[in-house]
Amino acid sequence: MAKKTIRNIPQERTAMPVQEPKARVRNFSEVALGYSLAEALNEAERCIMCPQEPCVKGCPVEIDIPGFIQKICDQNFRGAYDVITDTNLLPAICGRVCPQESQCEQVCIVGDHLEPVAVGRLERFVGDMAVAEGWSNEPDIEPNGRRVAIVGAGPAGIACAADMAKAGCEVVIYEALHRPGGVLSYGIPEFRLPNEIVDDEFGKVIELGVKVECNTLVGRLFTIEQLREKMGFDAVFIGTGAGYPTFMGIPGESLNGVLSANEFLTRCNLMQAGEFPYKDTPLHMGRKVAVIGSGNTAMDAMRVSLRLEAEEVHCLYRRSRAESPARAEEVDHAEEEGVIFHWLTAPVEILDDGNNNVRALRCIRMELGEPDDSGRRRPVAIEGSEYEFEADMVIYAIGTNANPIIGQTSNLELNKWGYIEANEQQRTSIAGVFAGGDIVTGAATVILAMGAGRRAARSMKAYLGILDPVEMAVSDPERPRIFGIDARQRNYRRVRVAA
Amino acid sequence: MYEIVAREDFSDSTFLLEVKYPLLAKAARPGQFVIVMSNADGERIPLTIADFSPERGTVTLVIQAVGKTTMEMQRRCIVGSALYAMVGPMGKPSEISKMGKVACVGGGLGVAPVYPQARAFKQNGAYVIGIVGFRSRDLIFWQRKFEDVCDELIICTDDGSAGIKGLVTDGIAMAVDKHPDIDEVIAIGPPVMMKFCAEATRARDIKTTVSLNPIMVDGTGMCGGCRVSVGGEMRFCCVDGPDFDGHQVDFDELMRRLTRFREDERAALERWQRNPGCRLEQEPTASE
Ligand SMILES: Cc1cc2nc3c(=O)[nH]c(=O)nc-3n(C[C@H](O)[C@H](O)[C@H](O)COP(=O)(O)OP(=O)(O)OC[C@H]3O[C@@H](n4cnc5c(N)ncnc54)[C@H](O)[C@@H]3O)c2cc1C
Ligand SMILES: Cc1cc2nc3c(=O)[nH]c(=O)nc-3n(C[C@H](O)[C@H](O)[C@H](O)COP(=O)(O)OP(=O)(O)OC[C@H]3O[C@@H](n4cnc5c(N)ncnc54)[C@H](O)[C@@H]3O)c2cc1C
Ligand code: SF4
Ligand code: SF4
Ligand code: FES
């Protein structure tokens, strides 16, 4: 075949089939339906296999992107899955929720002239096929007698657990909620990330022999120090996330009908309040919902509100659309579904109806002034522009802070915002205790949390001295990278479960 | 897991469950609570740890059947059955300070959870005055347990059928008249009771600690549903509490927030009472 160049590849990025906005706002099924085989093959042809492969550096876990796309072109899908899972255990999840446009796809060479290769969609295609076909890549694990405890079953914890299990450690994950997954379970709604995908991809990690103990609040039931000193764990990883919601401190926040996006989403996703009274957790959905903030969390809260039959859903954001931290695709989806955006608008007070319920918001209009520290133009209130805005439910989606429980109950060093101090190797101030994900960096992304979990696993192995080389049985000798770890760290091998 | 090993019914609405969970029994401290789910589709409800025994490896909960979940538990939680989930201990343990003289006040539901505090103070060498309130004589429970750890026990009943006739605030008035040197009052019970206890001690400036019970979901600081105002500041009860300085708490706000789901709670209860046996009545996507 002739070498692919920017001129001879399909010029148009293959569109992703989606549910029509009118239909989808009435159900919780997935919005983006995923590529068909033909669509995936067509999109795979658009990768020119450029030797510089900048996309790989753009991916936080450095998936061998041209490698797996080549396998798709060859119609060797199982091979594509093997290449991806060398570095990323959760392709069906990341393919859906990664902010690809600012990572792998942002730097794609094709993107210099045309729309970039849809790496995320291709990754999802492969992940979904693995789910459908029941593929999993379980290495042949030789137990090494070491015990590792993981605190928090979010993406960071799961990634660390998987690597340590593959290295032969006995791994126990402790999770406070009754379901593993972290934000993937309680936060991101079904129509963006179906629970069965989370269950399936997490299930593969559990199949590695990882034990998950839910309903276990570490810090209170036992402390980090006790894990190390009394419970016989050789190393500990903390991935407890940054799920401590913030409010603005304006009058009226205690009114009934005001809640955090975390509470709203937890009631809906984890507790399935949408099925009340068949399920026991209530929500008391509003008719006219105002969501404050414009990040991914806000988009999720708004789109869930629509699906729970709110009559109107409004987004109030103090900056403009250009500064909105949500993925552009999410804002578009929300808009198509009927969310009404009010840019450059901030609430200053929440007003009650005389019965302790929300009746309205008092808002003020903003304009953009000088750039602030983050480089974004700072919103400034326009004097005298206040007005009342009717709403009976107010959802705060303005960010989260570090969860304080581990900090309160251990001697770990924290930074001034309460996040756990960890160095580039994810080591904390206590020997043998590592941390990563949102609890170290503040709210970030799934793939960054996973990357941190895997980095922690690498330093944990160094700390435990378990880099004993076992011969690698590489199925594809051209690509000797195994699970993204360089050849000097040959401490496990890839073995096919079923050919 | 979470097996119910003993049950006792104090009245037609109040019952005790003793749940096996050795690790939790060892970790629990007075003032802490657990979150319980009775079944996979159930609500997460917070319950104070009313007693714990590291020797027996059990945690004791005293529950008042007030709505759908607690009534269903009253009907279903028999010895030998198990809870779907129990997580804890949650919240900061109470500070059992080295006080000379303390009054431990429990009203209604608060009677059970104030017991471990009374016991802890006693073990710390304090002079402990127990003040417990019930509606009438036949609802009284744990009198012996309290007598064992209190130097004085004042029982108050609404109808005067036992102890003094009156509310626990009358008991507090009696106690502070007799002992002007009381250092601290611990009050646990319905918000309105705690509010009046705090009022009763404000004039004399006696330190008063209350245990708040806002609506919770996760109990781990993740949802902010349990926020309360203390001294004008927002605090999350599940991680910053549940104990707070009673003189600083905005009880009226707490009481207003407890009515958040009143309509839904009533509807759920009525629906359940119509057919308490079947939880999947009309369930569109039955998956059990
Ligand atoms: C609504 C929402 C939408 C998002 N959308 C996206 C998206 O589209 N794409 C994307 O890349 N990112 C998205 N994110 C961000 C992403 O989900 C997070 O960055 C990521 O989940 C962080 O992973 P983590 O493992 O650090 O923590 P988490 O996912 O928060 O998991 C932490 C886990 O630890 C548990 N835990 C906490 N404390 C304890 C304790 N003391 N003991 C035991 N367990 C404990 C928690 O219950 C939780 O399960 C979104 C976030 C939210 C809230
Ligand atoms: C820290 C704490 C400790 C508690 N300790 C005890 C205890 O030891 N014994 C006991 O019987 N009760 C205790 N409660 C209250 C108990 O959680 C509620 O009675 C229970 O949730 C009611 O559920 P339901 O479905 O039966 O009733 P519902 O009809 O749902 O509610 C009845 C009332 O209970 C309150 N309530 C409802 N849902 C919740 C919730 N998720 N969290 C908190 N309150 C809620 C509301 O005020 C509501 O009006 C405690 C609450 C808290 C926050
Ligand atoms: S994990 Fe995310 S950044 Fe990496 S290749 Fe996949 S979509 Fe791109
Ligand atoms: S940068 Fe784009 S074209 Fe180059 S290898 Fe990566 S995906 Fe293919
Ligand atoms: S119960 Fe959710 S933060 Fe306290």
PDB file of C-alpha atoms in Angstrom, chain A residues 174-179 186 213-222 226 230-231 242-250 252-264 266-267 270-272 275-285 355-357 393-394 396 400-405 408, chain B residues 1-2 21 23-25 27 32 37-44 68-69 72 84-93 215-227 229 234-236 238-241 253 256-261 263-265 267-268 271 279-285 287:
ATOM      1  CA  TYR A 174     -10.470  -0.130  50.657  1.00  0.00           C
ATOM      2  CA  GLU A 175     -13.388   1.993  49.459  1.00  0.00           C
ATOM      3  CA  ALA A 176     -15.667   4.118  51.637  1.00  0.00           C
ATOM      4  CA  LEU A 177     -18.780   3.889  49.467  1.00  0.00           C
ATOM      5  CA  HIS A 178     -20.739   0.705  48.817  1.00  0.00           C
ATOM      6  CA  ARG A 179     -19.656   0.623  45.172  1.00  0.00           C
ATOM      7  CA  TYR A 186     -21.077   8.415  41.710  1.00  0.00           C
ATOM      8  CA  GLU A 213     -13.401  -4.054  50.474  1.00  0.00           C
ATOM      9  CA  CYS A 214     -16.247  -1.573  50.146  1.00  0.00           C
ATOM     10  CA  ASN A 215     -17.915   0.219  53.076  1.00  0.00           C
ATOM     11  CA  THR A 216     -14.519   0.889  54.612  1.00  0.00           C
ATOM     12  CA  LEU A 217     -13.746   4.435  55.676  1.00  0.00           C
ATOM     13  CA  VAL A 218      -9.992   4.576  56.063  1.00  0.00           C
ATOM     14  CA  GLY A 219      -8.817   7.050  58.665  1.00  0.00           C
ATOM     15  CA  ARG A 220     -11.752   6.203  60.882  1.00  0.00           C
ATOM     16  CA  LEU A 221     -11.996   2.408  60.814  1.00  0.00           C
ATOM     17  CA  PHE A 222      -8.215   2.246  60.846  1.00  0.00           C
ATOM     18  CA  GLN A 226      -2.154   1.249  61.265  1.00  0.00           C
ATOM     19  CA  LYS A 230      -0.412  -3.176  62.538  1.00  0.00           C
ATOM     20  CA  MET A 231      -2.117  -4.678  59.538  1.00  0.00           C
ATOM     21  CA  ALA A 242     -10.973  15.671  45.849  1.00  0.00           C
ATOM     22  CA  GLY A 243     -14.671  15.361  46.348  1.00  0.00           C
ATOM     23  CA  TYR A 244     -15.287  18.000  49.015  1.00  0.00           C
ATOM     24  CA  PRO A 245     -17.760  20.415  47.435  1.00  0.00           C
ATOM     25  CA  THR A 246     -17.476  24.184  47.787  1.00  0.00           C
ATOM     26  CA  PHE A 247     -20.218  26.761  48.105  1.00  0.00           C
ATOM     27  CA  MET A 248     -19.987  30.504  47.495  1.00  0.00           C
ATOM     28  CA  GLY A 249     -20.959  31.820  50.904  1.00  0.00           C
ATOM     29  CA  ILE A 250     -23.778  33.994  49.589  1.00  0.00           C
ATOM     30  CA  GLY A 252     -29.692  31.721  51.055  1.00  0.00           C
ATOM     31  CA  GLU A 253     -27.411  28.709  50.551  1.00  0.00           C
ATOM     32  CA  SER A 254     -29.095  26.780  53.341  1.00  0.00           C
ATOM     33  CA  LEU A 255     -32.502  26.937  51.667  1.00  0.00           C
ATOM     34  CA  ASN A 256     -34.145  23.701  50.635  1.00  0.00           C
ATOM     35  CA  GLY A 257     -33.552  23.196  46.952  1.00  0.00           C
ATOM     36  CA  VAL A 258     -29.904  24.298  47.073  1.00  0.00           C
ATOM     37  CA  LEU A 259     -27.417  21.476  46.751  1.00  0.00           C
ATOM     38  CA  SER A 260     -23.959  20.661  45.449  1.00  0.00           C
ATOM     39  CA  ALA A 261     -23.552  18.935  42.098  1.00  0.00           C
ATOM     40  CA  ASN A 262     -21.883  16.114  43.997  1.00  0.00           C
ATOM     41  CA  GLU A 263     -24.962  15.595  46.128  1.00  0.00           C
ATOM     42  CA  PHE A 264     -27.234  15.855  43.115  1.00  0.00           C
ATOM     43  CA  THR A 266     -24.618  11.024  43.920  1.00  0.00           C
ATOM     44  CA  ARG A 267     -28.317  10.837  44.616  1.00  0.00           C
ATOM     45  CA  LEU A 270     -25.007   6.037  42.996  1.00  0.00           C
ATOM     46  CA  MET A 271     -28.387   5.975  44.727  1.00  0.00           C
ATOM     47  CA  GLN A 272     -30.612   6.030  41.623  1.00  0.00           C
ATOM     48  CA  GLU A 275     -36.261   5.675  40.392  1.00  0.00           C
ATOM     49  CA  PHE A 276     -37.712   6.956  43.664  1.00  0.00           C
ATOM     50  CA  PRO A 277     -39.982   5.661  45.167  1.00  0.00           C
ATOM     51  CA  TYR A 278     -39.029   2.254  43.728  1.00  0.00           C
ATOM     52  CA  LYS A 279     -35.618   2.933  45.177  1.00  0.00           C
ATOM     53  CA  ASP A 280     -35.517   4.657  48.543  1.00  0.00           C
ATOM     54  CA  THR A 281     -33.331   7.731  48.047  1.00  0.00           C
ATOM     55  CA  PRO A 282     -35.312  10.913  47.331  1.00  0.00           C
ATOM     56  CA  LEU A 283     -34.160  13.852  45.236  1.00  0.00           C
ATOM     57  CA  HIS A 284     -37.081  16.258  45.016  1.00  0.00           C
ATOM     58  CA  MET A 285     -36.390  17.450  41.515  1.00  0.00           C
ATOM     59  CA  ASN A 355     -41.446  28.305  53.149  1.00  0.00           C
ATOM     60  CA  ASN A 356     -37.671  27.809  53.179  1.00  0.00           C
ATOM     61  CA  ASN A 357     -37.613  26.769  49.554  1.00  0.00           C
ATOM     62  CA  MET A 393     -33.542  24.353  42.414  1.00  0.00           C
ATOM     63  CA  VAL A 394     -29.976  25.634  42.589  1.00  0.00           C
ATOM     64  CA  TYR A 396     -23.519  24.397  42.821  1.00  0.00           C
ATOM     65  CA  THR A 400     -14.195  20.802  45.045  1.00  0.00           C
ATOM     66  CA  ASN A 401     -11.494  20.692  47.686  1.00  0.00           C
ATOM     67  CA  ALA A 402      -9.421  17.954  49.263  1.00  0.00           C
ATOM     68  CA  ASN A 403     -11.318  15.491  51.403  1.00  0.00           C
ATOM     69  CA  PRO A 404     -10.079  16.134  54.951  1.00  0.00           C
ATOM     70  CA  ILE A 405     -10.492  12.722  56.610  1.00  0.00           C
ATOM     71  CA  GLN A 408      -7.171  14.706  59.995  1.00  0.00           C
TER      72      GLN A 408
ATOM     73  CA  MET B   1     -21.126  -9.493  57.001  1.00  0.00           C
ATOM     74  CA  TYR B   2     -22.984  -7.031  59.229  1.00  0.00           C
ATOM     75  CA  TYR B  21     -18.457  -6.106  63.128  1.00  0.00           C
ATOM     76  CA  LEU B  23     -13.143  -4.145  63.511  1.00  0.00           C
ATOM     77  CA  LEU B  24     -15.717  -1.383  63.869  1.00  0.00           C
ATOM     78  CA  ALA B  25     -16.399  -2.324  67.486  1.00  0.00           C
ATOM     79  CA  ALA B  27     -12.431   1.477  66.358  1.00  0.00           C
ATOM     80  CA  GLN B  32     -19.438   8.572  66.377  1.00  0.00           C
ATOM     81  CA  MET B  37     -28.093   0.426  54.108  1.00  0.00           C
ATOM     82  CA  SER B  38     -30.621  -2.250  54.856  1.00  0.00           C
ATOM     83  CA  ASN B  39     -30.764  -3.506  51.264  1.00  0.00           C
ATOM     84  CA  ALA B  40     -29.182  -2.826  47.880  1.00  0.00           C
ATOM     85  CA  ASP B  41     -31.905  -0.398  46.799  1.00  0.00           C
ATOM     86  CA  GLY B  42     -32.105   1.212  50.210  1.00  0.00           C
ATOM     87  CA  GLU B  43     -31.249   4.673  51.410  1.00  0.00           C
ATOM     88  CA  ARG B  44     -28.019   5.361  53.260  1.00  0.00           C
ATOM     89  CA  LYS B  68     -40.090   4.137  55.301  1.00  0.00           C
ATOM     90  CA  THR B  69     -36.530   2.953  55.869  1.00  0.00           C
ATOM     91  CA  GLU B  72     -38.916  -1.444  57.064  1.00  0.00           C
ATOM     92  CA  TYR B  84     -26.549  -4.783  53.249  1.00  0.00           C
ATOM     93  CA  ALA B  85     -23.956  -2.243  54.311  1.00  0.00           C
ATOM     94  CA  MET B  86     -22.628  -0.611  57.412  1.00  0.00           C
ATOM     95  CA  VAL B  87     -19.770   1.850  57.274  1.00  0.00           C
ATOM     96  CA  GLY B  88     -18.057   3.743  60.037  1.00  0.00           C
ATOM     97  CA  PRO B  89     -17.215   4.833  62.549  1.00  0.00           C
ATOM     98  CA  MET B  90     -17.949   8.230  61.054  1.00  0.00           C
ATOM     99  CA  GLY B  91     -17.534  11.693  62.449  1.00  0.00           C
ATOM    100  CA  LYS B  92     -15.084  12.974  65.000  1.00  0.00           C
ATOM    101  CA  PRO B  93     -15.184  11.206  68.347  1.00  0.00           C
ATOM    102  CA  ILE B 215     -29.802  14.691  56.396  1.00  0.00           C
ATOM    103  CA  MET B 216     -26.783  12.828  55.033  1.00  0.00           C
ATOM    104  CA  VAL B 217     -25.913  10.818  51.969  1.00  0.00           C
ATOM    105  CA  ASP B 218     -22.321   9.582  51.948  1.00  0.00           C
ATOM    106  CA  GLY B 219     -21.072  10.601  55.393  1.00  0.00           C
ATOM    107  CA  THR B 220     -17.571  11.102  53.990  1.00  0.00           C
ATOM    108  CA  GLY B 221     -17.578  14.834  53.220  1.00  0.00           C
ATOM    109  CA  MET B 222     -18.340  14.348  49.555  1.00  0.00           C
ATOM    110  CA  CYS B 223     -21.855  15.760  49.103  1.00  0.00           C
ATOM    111  CA  GLY B 224     -22.271  18.726  51.439  1.00  0.00           C
ATOM    112  CA  GLY B 225     -25.881  17.741  52.124  1.00  0.00           C
ATOM    113  CA  CYS B 226     -25.144  17.659  55.837  1.00  0.00           C
ATOM    114  CA  ARG B 227     -24.006  21.282  56.038  1.00  0.00           C
ATOM    115  CA  SER B 229     -24.250  26.695  60.391  1.00  0.00           C
ATOM    116  CA  MET B 234     -20.770  26.488  57.169  1.00  0.00           C
ATOM    117  CA  ARG B 235     -19.585  23.124  58.498  1.00  0.00           C
ATOM    118  CA  PHE B 236     -20.098  19.612  57.183  1.00  0.00           C
ATOM    119  CA  CYS B 238     -20.250  14.269  58.915  1.00  0.00           C
ATOM    120  CA  VAL B 239     -16.579  15.278  58.943  1.00  0.00           C
ATOM    121  CA  ASP B 240     -16.461  18.366  61.187  1.00  0.00           C
ATOM    122  CA  GLY B 241     -19.022  16.999  63.658  1.00  0.00           C
ATOM    123  CA  GLU B 253     -31.758  26.312  60.042  1.00  0.00           C
ATOM    124  CA  ARG B 256     -35.742  23.754  58.300  1.00  0.00           C
ATOM    125  CA  ARG B 257     -33.276  21.640  56.362  1.00  0.00           C
ATOM    126  CA  LEU B 258     -34.619  18.454  57.921  1.00  0.00           C
ATOM    127  CA  THR B 259     -37.912  19.084  56.134  1.00  0.00           C
ATOM    128  CA  ARG B 260     -36.253  19.015  52.693  1.00  0.00           C
ATOM    129  CA  PHE B 261     -37.812  15.783  51.574  1.00  0.00           C
ATOM    130  CA  GLU B 263     -43.386  15.293  50.798  1.00  0.00           C
ATOM    131  CA  ASP B 264     -41.320  12.537  49.229  1.00  0.00           C
ATOM    132  CA  GLU B 265     -40.821  10.826  52.594  1.00  0.00           C
ATOM    133  CA  ALA B 267     -45.316   9.477  49.782  1.00  0.00           C
ATOM    134  CA  ALA B 268     -42.717   6.721  50.145  1.00  0.00           C
ATOM    135  CA  ARG B 271     -46.761   3.598  49.380  1.00  0.00           C
ATOM    136  CA  ARG B 279     -40.729  -3.583  47.390  1.00  0.00           C
ATOM    137  CA  LEU B 280     -40.906  -3.982  43.654  1.00  0.00           C
ATOM    138  CA  GLU B 281     -44.577  -3.193  43.244  1.00  0.00           C
ATOM    139  CA  GLN B 282     -44.978  -1.627  39.799  1.00  0.00           C
ATOM    140  CA  GLU B 283     -41.229  -1.576  39.384  1.00  0.00           C
ATOM    141  CA  PRO B 284     -40.808  -0.861  35.689  1.00  0.00           C
ATOM    142  CA  THR B 285     -37.370  -2.413  35.286  1.00  0.00           C
ATOM    143  CA  SER B 287     -33.863  -6.408  38.173  1.00  0.00           C
TER     144      SER B 287
END
